[in-house]
XYZ file of C-alpha atoms in Angstrom:
713
model
C 7.380 76.936 1.458
C 9.389 74.835 3.885
C 12.653 75.859 2.268
C 12.258 79.650 2.736
C 10.876 79.175 6.265
C 13.850 77.055 7.288
C 16.244 79.571 5.811
C 14.524 82.424 7.629
C 14.632 80.485 10.917
C 18.316 79.672 10.493
C 19.114 83.337 9.801
C 17.246 84.411 12.953
C 19.099 81.819 15.028
C 22.389 83.006 13.534
C 21.569 86.539 14.644
C 20.539 85.440 18.151
C 23.448 83.031 18.657
C 25.820 85.687 20.214
C 23.069 86.726 22.659
C 22.075 83.217 23.759
C 24.478 83.095 26.757
C 23.113 86.409 27.994
C 19.505 85.291 27.621
C 20.165 81.986 29.389
C 22.006 83.772 32.219
C 19.143 86.215 32.801
C 16.563 83.434 32.764
C 18.533 81.317 35.210
C 19.115 84.273 37.546
C 15.432 85.241 37.613
C 14.404 81.633 38.279
C 16.794 81.233 41.184
C 15.677 84.555 42.678
C 12.023 83.520 42.599
C 12.819 80.152 44.203
C 14.817 81.862 46.987
C 11.972 84.294 47.735
C 9.467 81.434 47.964
C 11.738 79.529 50.382
C 12.208 82.546 52.651
C 8.548 83.541 52.788
C 7.211 79.979 52.898
C 6.415 80.044 56.614
C 4.464 83.302 56.328
C 6.306 84.891 59.230
C 8.634 87.877 59.322
C 12.079 86.678 60.425
C 12.890 90.157 61.694
C 10.001 89.945 64.171
C 10.547 86.424 65.530
C 12.533 86.470 68.760
C 15.525 84.186 68.974
C 15.552 82.320 72.249
C 17.049 79.125 73.571
C 18.001 76.210 71.266
C 14.466 74.883 71.541
C 13.175 77.186 68.827
C 11.380 80.534 68.593
C 9.596 81.784 71.662
C 5.941 82.820 71.718
C 6.334 86.575 72.104
C 4.115 89.281 70.841
C 5.655 90.672 67.656
C 4.376 94.210 68.328
C 5.946 94.261 71.780
C 9.202 92.967 70.348
C 9.243 95.726 67.763
C 8.643 98.379 70.404
C 11.486 97.091 72.539
C 13.940 96.908 69.625
C 13.128 100.439 68.475
C 13.717 102.067 71.844
C 17.416 102.528 71.130
C 16.680 104.342 67.885
C 14.144 106.871 69.168
C 15.537 110.383 69.758
C 15.642 111.597 73.332
C 14.419 115.185 73.429
C 15.905 117.027 76.379
C 13.929 120.232 77.040
C 15.942 123.385 77.599
C 15.814 124.628 81.177
C 17.701 127.528 82.678
C 17.759 127.998 86.405
C 16.305 131.465 87.096
C 18.362 131.715 90.310
C 21.672 131.482 88.442
C 23.012 134.481 86.524
C 22.846 134.225 82.760
C 26.230 133.635 81.128
C 26.606 134.684 77.519
C 28.199 132.099 75.252
C 31.188 133.607 73.466
C 32.055 132.274 70.046
C 35.711 131.935 69.170
C 37.308 134.326 66.717
C 38.589 131.627 64.370
C 36.939 128.381 63.334
C 40.273 126.614 63.887
C 40.035 127.412 67.609
C 36.427 126.237 67.829
C 37.238 122.925 66.147
C 40.255 122.356 68.376
C 42.721 122.211 65.487
C 46.378 122.776 66.308
C 49.448 123.860 64.415
C 51.925 121.147 63.539
C 55.350 122.250 64.786
C 56.950 124.815 67.111
C 60.740 125.257 67.174
C 62.579 126.337 70.339
C 66.207 127.457 70.027
C 68.491 127.509 73.084
C 70.945 130.400 72.795
C 73.287 132.386 75.015
C 74.600 135.890 75.502
C 77.654 135.295 73.316
C 75.789 133.819 70.347
C 72.435 135.624 70.400
C 73.512 138.274 67.896
C 75.526 135.910 65.660
C 74.507 132.256 65.440
C 70.933 132.838 66.598
C 70.478 135.511 63.920
C 71.859 133.094 61.306
C 69.355 130.435 62.422
C 66.533 132.959 62.177
C 67.463 134.011 58.649
C 67.762 130.466 57.335
C 64.773 128.611 58.817
C 62.353 131.106 60.401
C 60.188 131.435 57.278
C 59.582 127.664 57.177
C 57.975 127.263 60.616
C 54.772 128.711 62.077
C 56.618 129.914 65.188
C 60.294 130.116 66.163
C 61.242 131.054 69.743
C 64.657 131.763 71.262
C 65.366 131.025 74.929
C 68.292 132.472 76.825
C 69.325 132.725 80.459
C 70.536 136.296 80.036
C 68.370 138.812 81.869
C 67.345 141.840 79.830
C 68.835 140.530 76.596
C 68.700 142.893 73.645
C 66.383 141.355 71.087
C 67.539 141.415 67.440
C 65.002 142.626 64.901
C 62.454 140.057 63.793
C 63.169 137.572 66.592
C 61.061 136.559 69.595
C 63.408 136.045 72.554
C 62.368 134.721 75.977
C 64.774 135.539 78.845
C 64.697 133.330 81.948
C 67.283 135.208 83.996
C 69.398 132.169 84.916
C 72.004 130.546 82.676
C 72.298 127.265 84.594
C 71.702 124.419 82.082
C 69.093 122.520 84.093
C 67.242 125.702 84.998
C 67.240 126.921 81.368
C 65.869 123.632 80.056
C 63.268 123.347 82.817
C 61.967 126.886 82.332
C 61.931 126.446 78.562
C 59.738 123.355 78.802
C 57.515 125.074 81.363
C 57.083 128.070 79.035
C 56.230 125.831 76.087
C 53.653 123.936 78.132
C 52.033 127.054 79.609
C 51.791 129.217 76.496
C 51.739 126.775 73.580
C 50.790 123.374 74.977
C 47.261 123.616 73.586
C 48.254 125.065 70.177
C 50.945 122.740 68.759
C 51.339 118.995 68.218
C 55.147 118.829 68.124
C 57.965 120.743 69.793
C 61.467 120.702 68.322
C 64.244 121.824 70.678
C 67.648 122.685 69.218
C 70.780 124.727 69.911
C 71.837 127.793 67.971
C 74.963 126.015 66.663
C 72.789 123.552 64.711
C 71.707 123.865 61.099
C 68.287 122.326 60.457
C 66.954 121.382 57.048
C 63.529 122.902 57.686
C 61.444 121.317 54.864
C 62.616 117.821 55.804
C 61.903 118.397 59.484
C 58.398 119.678 58.716
C 57.754 116.638 56.506
C 58.980 114.340 59.282
C 56.578 115.877 61.792
C 53.760 115.521 59.288
C 54.289 111.757 58.981
C 54.286 110.965 62.716
C 51.243 110.166 64.822
C 50.457 112.858 67.397
C 48.803 110.525 69.910
C 51.970 108.851 71.180
C 54.603 109.835 73.717
C 57.644 110.314 71.519
C 61.174 111.514 72.264
C 62.936 111.421 68.869
C 66.500 112.442 67.987
C 70.088 111.236 67.795
C 70.525 108.740 70.601
C 73.453 108.930 73.019
C 74.318 106.652 75.954
C 74.572 107.918 79.503
C 77.989 107.560 81.049
C 77.944 104.539 83.368
C 74.303 103.670 82.660
C 72.697 100.623 81.156
C 72.377 99.926 77.464
C 68.654 100.770 77.397
C 69.073 104.226 78.970
C 69.597 106.745 76.186
C 69.028 110.459 75.726
C 68.785 112.675 72.629
C 71.849 114.771 71.814
C 70.854 118.443 71.989
C 73.342 119.496 69.344
C 71.334 117.698 66.655
C 67.918 118.662 68.013
C 65.070 116.438 69.151
C 61.302 116.174 68.808
C 58.910 116.085 71.759
C 55.275 115.192 71.242
C 52.566 117.246 72.901
C 51.289 114.279 74.915
C 54.788 113.671 76.294
C 55.147 117.332 77.272
C 51.822 117.209 79.112
C 52.923 114.155 81.083
C 56.366 115.589 81.832
C 55.167 118.964 83.142
C 54.216 117.821 86.711
C 57.713 116.295 87.186
C 59.825 119.297 86.141
C 60.245 120.700 89.666
C 61.234 117.338 91.085
C 63.760 116.658 88.309
C 65.323 120.070 88.747
C 65.989 119.386 92.408
C 67.048 115.748 92.150
C 69.093 115.541 88.926
C 72.455 117.258 88.613
C 73.908 117.600 85.141
C 76.037 120.103 83.255
C 74.268 119.380 79.953
C 70.628 120.381 79.436
C 69.968 117.550 76.971
C 71.349 114.922 79.379
C 69.286 116.428 82.219
C 66.114 116.140 80.121
C 66.900 112.536 79.172
C 67.396 111.510 82.825
C 64.205 113.294 83.831
C 62.161 111.446 81.201
C 63.622 108.066 82.128
C 63.313 108.515 85.898
C 59.798 109.995 85.887
C 58.115 108.406 82.864
C 60.426 105.569 81.819
C 60.718 106.945 78.265
C 64.072 107.076 76.478
C 65.264 108.591 73.238
C 64.682 106.760 69.949
C 66.089 107.522 66.516
C 63.416 105.697 64.518
C 59.643 105.596 64.878
C 56.839 104.424 62.577
C 59.300 103.859 59.764
C 60.703 107.395 59.995
C 64.438 107.707 60.671
C 65.910 110.819 62.283
C 69.107 111.403 60.287
C 71.877 113.740 61.419
C 75.420 114.575 60.386
C 78.379 115.600 62.507
C 80.393 118.205 60.596
C 84.137 117.905 61.047
C 86.231 120.966 61.740
C 87.342 122.935 58.664
C 85.160 120.748 56.426
C 83.841 122.503 53.297
C 80.091 121.848 52.901
C 80.331 122.516 49.147
C 82.555 119.459 48.714
C 80.655 117.116 51.042
C 79.061 114.321 48.996
C 78.388 111.580 51.546
C 74.896 110.107 51.697
C 74.668 110.859 55.432
C 75.234 114.547 54.721
C 72.895 114.757 51.731
C 70.005 113.141 53.638
C 70.540 114.780 57.051
C 67.854 116.628 58.988
C 70.384 118.434 61.181
C 74.092 119.282 60.933
C 76.215 119.997 64.018
C 78.399 121.731 65.089
C 78.255 125.074 63.245
C 80.974 127.327 64.592
C 80.100 130.633 62.874
C 77.335 132.386 61.015
C 79.010 132.281 57.609
C 79.207 128.491 57.836
C 75.467 128.438 58.607
C 74.754 130.404 55.418
C 77.017 128.142 53.342
C 75.188 125.073 54.630
C 71.874 126.693 53.818
C 73.072 127.492 50.294
C 74.173 123.893 49.709
C 70.986 122.298 51.012
C 68.811 124.830 49.145
C 70.594 123.899 45.902
C 69.987 120.206 46.632
C 66.299 120.804 47.275
C 66.040 122.873 44.093
C 67.619 120.124 42.009
C 65.285 117.560 43.524
C 62.268 119.776 42.824
C 63.287 120.259 39.169
C 63.817 116.527 38.775
C 60.356 115.779 40.175
C 58.822 118.410 37.890
C 60.403 116.810 34.822
C 59.153 113.375 35.852
C 55.620 114.662 36.424
C 55.628 116.487 33.087
C 56.700 113.305 31.317
C 53.869 111.369 32.981
C 51.333 114.047 32.036
C 52.570 114.031 28.436
C 52.190 110.241 28.233
C 48.715 110.228 29.772
C 47.416 113.102 27.626
C 47.300 110.806 24.595
C 44.625 108.725 26.366
C 42.325 111.686 27.060
C 39.431 112.608 24.717
C 41.163 115.827 23.653
C 44.473 114.098 22.979
C 47.601 116.159 22.577
C 45.459 119.170 21.667
C 44.373 119.408 25.303
C 47.949 119.704 26.534
C 48.629 123.236 27.829
C 52.025 124.933 27.991
C 53.903 124.751 30.299
C 52.954 121.168 31.023
C 51.323 120.748 34.417
C 50.149 124.346 34.794
C 46.603 125.601 34.231
C 45.583 126.673 30.753
C 45.450 130.410 29.978
C 42.474 132.304 31.302
C 39.510 132.318 28.922
C 37.437 135.536 29.111
C 33.658 135.198 29.062
C 32.947 138.845 28.311
C 34.855 141.856 27.099
C 35.280 143.048 30.680
C 37.443 140.022 31.458
C 39.881 140.345 28.544
C 43.428 140.553 29.916
C 45.470 143.284 28.270
C 49.141 143.105 27.362
C 51.601 145.783 28.525
C 54.203 146.810 25.947
C 57.761 147.628 27.023
C 61.305 147.997 25.769
C 64.594 147.859 27.639
C 64.319 151.535 28.572
C 60.613 152.425 28.673
C 57.202 150.993 29.448
C 54.058 152.115 27.673
C 51.618 151.262 30.461
C 52.172 153.732 33.299
C 50.394 153.866 36.647
C 49.609 157.584 36.318
C 48.060 157.180 32.852
C 50.999 158.651 30.964
C 51.612 157.068 27.545
C 55.297 156.479 28.193
C 57.505 156.354 31.290
C 60.981 155.032 32.169
C 61.346 151.358 33.005
C 62.917 151.350 36.453
C 62.933 149.702 39.840
C 61.337 146.278 40.242
C 59.859 146.378 36.717
C 63.298 146.844 35.163
C 64.723 143.995 37.236
C 61.764 141.806 36.241
C 62.298 142.453 32.526
C 66.055 141.860 32.822
C 65.484 138.549 34.575
C 63.030 137.439 31.870
C 65.504 138.275 29.067
C 68.360 136.460 30.839
C 66.188 133.401 31.445
C 65.164 133.302 27.772
C 68.794 133.490 26.640
C 69.810 130.774 29.116
C 67.077 128.412 27.922
C 67.993 128.956 24.269
C 71.653 128.182 24.916
C 70.741 125.108 26.942
C 68.592 123.767 24.117
C 70.906 124.392 21.156
C 74.413 124.028 22.612
C 76.979 122.932 21.526
C 75.831 123.442 17.932
C 74.817 127.075 18.477
C 75.582 129.701 21.061
C 73.376 132.781 21.311
C 74.321 136.259 22.429
C 71.785 139.007 22.985
C 72.122 142.188 20.992
C 68.965 143.998 22.067
C 65.288 143.590 22.909
C 63.092 144.561 19.976
C 59.647 144.277 21.587
C 58.362 143.045 24.906
C 54.855 142.214 26.104
C 53.671 140.982 29.463
C 50.398 140.414 31.248
C 49.299 138.908 34.548
C 47.073 135.858 34.267
C 45.355 135.204 37.627
C 45.170 131.474 36.839
C 48.824 131.036 35.873
C 51.115 133.959 36.660
C 53.043 136.558 34.680
C 53.290 135.822 30.957
C 55.981 137.313 28.711
C 56.383 137.502 24.952
C 59.808 138.785 23.860
C 61.130 139.651 20.398
C 64.910 139.296 20.703
C 67.628 140.265 18.257
C 70.267 137.551 18.756
C 73.680 136.740 17.381
C 74.073 133.015 16.688
C 77.619 131.619 16.730
C 78.328 128.144 15.334
C 81.073 125.734 16.387
C 83.199 126.901 13.471
C 82.902 130.525 14.511
C 80.377 131.659 11.901
C 78.110 134.477 13.109
C 74.669 135.531 12.032
C 72.035 137.876 13.399
C 68.638 136.324 14.108
C 65.324 137.725 15.340
C 63.329 135.253 17.379
C 60.153 135.426 19.458
C 60.073 133.534 22.742
C 57.307 133.044 25.299
C 57.938 132.693 29.028
C 55.821 132.235 32.116
C 56.629 133.117 35.697
C 54.153 130.779 37.440
C 52.406 131.569 40.672
C 54.017 129.904 43.651
C 52.266 128.442 46.648
C 49.610 130.733 48.016
C 50.388 131.971 51.516
C 47.934 133.596 53.913
C 49.286 136.938 55.068
C 48.742 137.748 58.737
C 46.230 140.580 58.947
C 44.787 142.386 61.979
C 41.352 141.300 63.092
C 38.517 143.611 62.029
C 34.760 143.582 62.617
C 31.698 144.936 60.850
C 30.558 146.915 63.885
C 32.506 150.093 63.065
C 30.415 153.141 62.230
C 31.242 154.648 58.845
C 31.278 158.401 58.303
C 30.217 159.194 54.744
C 32.086 162.171 53.267
C 30.409 163.620 50.148
C 32.235 166.528 48.482
C 29.808 168.796 46.587
C 30.523 171.614 44.187
C 27.995 174.372 43.705
C 27.128 173.054 40.276
C 26.560 169.539 41.700
C 24.105 170.589 44.403
C 21.134 169.658 42.247
C 22.343 166.031 42.088
C 22.640 165.658 45.879
C 18.947 164.740 46.548
C 19.151 161.924 43.997
C 22.261 160.565 45.704
C 20.644 160.659 49.159
C 17.486 159.025 47.898
C 19.423 156.226 46.170
C 21.655 155.712 49.188
C 18.695 155.531 51.590
C 16.928 153.008 49.364
C 19.996 150.817 48.992
C 21.133 150.989 52.601
C 17.680 150.387 54.164
C 17.106 153.782 55.738
C 14.544 152.452 58.212
C 17.044 149.922 59.523
C 19.706 152.607 59.826
C 17.376 154.895 61.767
C 16.409 152.050 64.085
C 20.034 151.124 64.827
C 21.327 154.689 64.929
C 18.476 156.945 66.053
C 20.795 159.965 66.219
C 21.749 159.811 62.564
C 21.718 163.187 60.835
C 23.322 164.961 57.908
C 26.029 167.505 58.669
C 26.723 170.196 56.076
C 30.062 171.973 55.958
C 30.850 174.850 53.586
C 34.467 175.231 52.482
C 35.728 178.103 50.327
C 38.722 177.424 48.146
C 40.232 178.873 45.002
C 40.369 175.398 43.456
C 38.372 172.365 44.638
C 40.535 169.712 46.297
C 39.787 166.486 48.172
C 42.799 167.044 50.402
C 41.753 170.572 51.442
C 38.249 169.325 52.216
C 39.503 166.418 54.322
C 41.893 168.723 56.167
C 38.818 170.478 57.540
C 36.684 167.367 58.043
C 39.403 165.368 59.800
C 39.798 168.034 62.490
C 36.121 167.721 63.442
C 36.177 163.939 64.034
C 38.056 161.622 66.420
C 41.179 159.905 65.198
C 39.481 156.483 65.191
C 36.805 157.594 62.705
C 36.359 155.488 59.581
C 35.755 157.693 56.513
C 34.078 156.601 53.301
C 34.882 159.192 50.660
C 32.535 159.152 47.682
C 31.103 161.368 44.927
C 27.615 162.627 44.168
C 27.421 160.509 41.016
C 28.267 157.260 42.819
C 25.564 154.825 43.936
C 26.913 152.628 46.785
C 25.201 149.264 47.103
C 24.077 147.751 50.416
C 27.250 145.637 50.778
C 29.733 148.391 49.985
C 29.837 149.722 53.543
C 30.503 146.248 54.954
C 33.399 145.746 52.557
C 34.627 149.195 53.521
C 34.735 148.140 57.176
C 36.498 144.867 56.400
C 39.109 146.189 53.966
C 40.124 149.404 55.752
C 42.412 148.481 58.676
C 43.726 151.142 61.002
C 47.498 151.459 60.834
C 47.706 148.765 58.180
C 45.629 149.250 55.040
C 43.524 151.795 53.123
C 40.885 150.664 50.628
C 40.198 152.486 47.350
C 37.603 150.491 45.369
C 37.334 150.564 41.573
C 33.790 151.636 40.682
C 31.752 150.565 37.673
C 31.379 153.534 35.322
C 28.183 153.520 33.285
C 28.215 154.568 29.654
C 26.135 157.401 28.311
C 22.433 156.441 28.160
C 22.436 157.592 24.546
C 24.973 154.868 23.704
C 23.832 152.145 26.101
C 20.154 152.664 27.059
C 18.925 150.825 30.104
C 16.332 148.097 29.841
C 12.880 149.535 30.208
C 10.548 148.044 32.834
C 8.381 145.155 31.780
C 5.145 146.324 30.278
C 1.645 145.017 30.886
C 0.525 141.748 29.332
C -0.022 142.078 25.626
C 2.245 145.084 25.286
C 4.775 143.157 23.170
C 8.227 141.753 23.894
C 10.791 143.603 25.966
C 13.469 145.515 24.084
C 16.823 143.784 23.832
C 19.512 144.357 26.438
C 21.943 147.170 25.675
C 25.288 146.172 24.242
C 27.855 145.595 26.956
C 25.324 145.013 29.732
C 26.611 142.612 32.330
C 23.933 141.898 34.977
C 26.161 139.327 36.700
C 28.463 142.114 37.840
C 25.671 144.081 39.415
C 25.593 146.818 36.749
C 22.171 147.454 35.178
C 23.585 149.196 32.094
C 26.615 148.981 29.858
C 29.859 150.333 31.209
C 33.303 149.398 32.448
C 35.370 149.254 35.615
C 37.323 152.504 35.629
C 40.798 151.598 36.885
C 42.048 155.151 36.489
C 39.465 156.653 38.849
C 40.200 156.809 42.569
C 37.632 159.277 43.909
C 36.150 156.737 46.359
C 38.099 155.483 49.339
C 37.843 154.006 52.842
C 40.441 154.912 55.464
C 40.800 155.853 59.107
C 41.253 159.415 60.262
C 44.449 158.587 62.177
C 46.071 157.193 59.037
C 45.121 160.254 57.015
C 46.425 162.644 59.670
C 49.734 160.751 59.818
C 50.148 160.889 56.031
C 49.144 164.553 55.968
C 51.695 165.403 58.657
C 54.415 163.641 56.684
C 53.403 165.597 53.578
C 53.668 168.874 55.484
C 57.086 167.851 56.795
C 58.522 166.997 53.389
C 56.844 169.793 51.406
C 56.836 173.135 53.168
C 55.561 176.562 52.208
C 54.704 177.381 48.627
C 55.729 173.913 47.453
C 53.039 172.346 49.639
C 50.360 174.721 48.337
C 51.251 173.865 44.749
C 51.265 170.148 45.477
C 47.815 170.227 47.091
C 46.239 171.559 43.911
C 47.097 168.403 41.968
C 46.921 165.786 44.733
C 44.035 163.477 45.523
C 43.594 161.540 48.731
C 44.896 158.346 47.137
C 48.086 160.209 46.151
C 48.589 161.317 49.755
C 48.418 157.718 50.969
C 50.532 156.436 48.088
C 53.390 158.930 48.455
C 53.361 159.905 52.127
C 52.094 156.819 53.952
C 53.561 153.425 54.758
C 50.148 151.749 54.564
C 49.211 149.058 52.105
C 46.837 150.451 49.477
C 44.270 147.856 48.492
C 42.513 148.333 45.151
C 39.857 145.941 43.882
C 36.830 146.075 41.622
C 33.619 146.754 43.526
C 30.494 145.604 41.606
C 28.232 147.286 44.144
C 29.792 150.713 43.556
C 28.197 152.083 40.375
C 28.851 155.595 39.109
C 26.192 157.191 36.962
C 27.171 158.823 33.713
C 27.878 162.554 33.963
C 29.387 165.083 31.604
C 32.905 166.273 32.431
C 32.978 169.397 34.570
C 36.266 170.820 33.369
C 34.782 174.266 32.818
C 33.332 174.444 36.305
C 36.530 173.166 37.913
C 38.606 175.819 36.207
C 36.184 178.531 37.259
C 36.664 177.512 40.902
C 33.011 177.023 41.797
């Protein structure tokens, strides 16, 4: 018996041998923890309660009193609200934007000093090359009543003296923009600025310091420490420095005489604040390049030129554009190089992920294609050839490929051919013969996708030729999202509901009113608008037309009236009117929502209400039902329908007047028979037409009324 027992014990010890260090460590840790707790609590007193006094030891203080005194700093102080009844009540106004309420500021404002001779030449060149990179670009001139070029904001001071121009420019920046921007960059119009580099420089500098940054120059006859920033290469002024300088501008203008505005500013800063120009701060170097006369920027390869923030002097506008072309090409090459490096890193790291190389999407670094979760979200492909497209806006099966669409397709084909030649040269060289098939679709997560079937002619190095048909896939990715400036709108505008009714549709009107009152909280509407009533207007016409109806309705309402055009079969939800107010902007935008069209109840029956207990299970949901979109029954978003719309009366009257001016007489009468309101805005208005799916706008199923429309009822 001893033999088997010893063997069993040795096998158990062999199994426990790897875990022995862990068991010993846990036992030792628990033992030490228990000993430490016994040492701390051995005296039976709470160390947090004992007061620490003089070196003699703990004082005999009441522990409860000590606790009360130590907790006084942590008790909340409740200050009761009290308003003096003798003082008038002042309403607190909330700011329009949360950025204003939080005190956030924009990063950089650029001020350009120009003159009468160069306002329409060099200043325009500066505006076209860098204006789209900065939040605000202002031009300051001493010419009184200067004619402002299109798209430029010019401030005229009325005095061309250098010191006066600089002083008034700084005063204007402090008064109007001192609380909105962190940095102010002042430059001349004969300076080319590499805008992305300047914006990055401002983003790396601390805003809480008095900084005067630029290309340093020595004063004539002054000490070595006295330096100013050369105005030809531009200079940065921090907001804190501008705030400190503002009280001294009048004194500097009277005491300092100088023929150069940049030298006058440098002397003013040194005399009043003791701050001189620096070319380096917090590890950031302000780099500039002085361009020699008749120097070709395309051939300039020096490191000082390639890394410069500013180039000066620029004698003419064409030279400004050539500099911009060269620096844009350099930035593009750098961006492509960084993209290739990032793609290589992503490719190497993908092997370490759980999905492996299978989780790598194409192109590398961009989001994967959109995955639909229901049949409503499936993205369709549009088929096209080099001459025609088979997905037309008006619903036609085939229409010519022209305008921006034709240019888009041509660019995609040229890019595909360029990429093929880049990959296979010098062994093969491809030449396009024709486009066999083309498909494209817009993926909201990635961009515009293309699939092209190309008939190519492949030429080898020996001159052999052969026709090949190849399919290529391309993607035009979405660029950086930019917020478009839009006018400010509110939800306080009253909406006038316009409901066209045919004689045959009169029986459906009570159901529409009942559904609208239930969805829009009729009691709340009556409380807010006690004078609400329904106005009926009878219009006789040979053929029903939205435009003819609105011609009559628009004359009976003010020009600032907001119309919501709908149909008797539509059921607007409670949030539809609010979105109508927010998306229809007077003089800017008209909103035509895409309603959800329900299927026939015979094909997609609605879910019946839940029965009493014991009545059995509920019937299954109808096929195609999508409760998440707010539709109780099966259906689809009808992109071809445009019967509902939100727009202002003034915008409609302007478009209608333009229609009458372009189409006169019998031609206008014939056009009105086939036009809808959306066509009037699309063809005869400069407004932006906004179309978007509206889950709260559901249209009930109804049989087509072609017979009634033709009869003219």
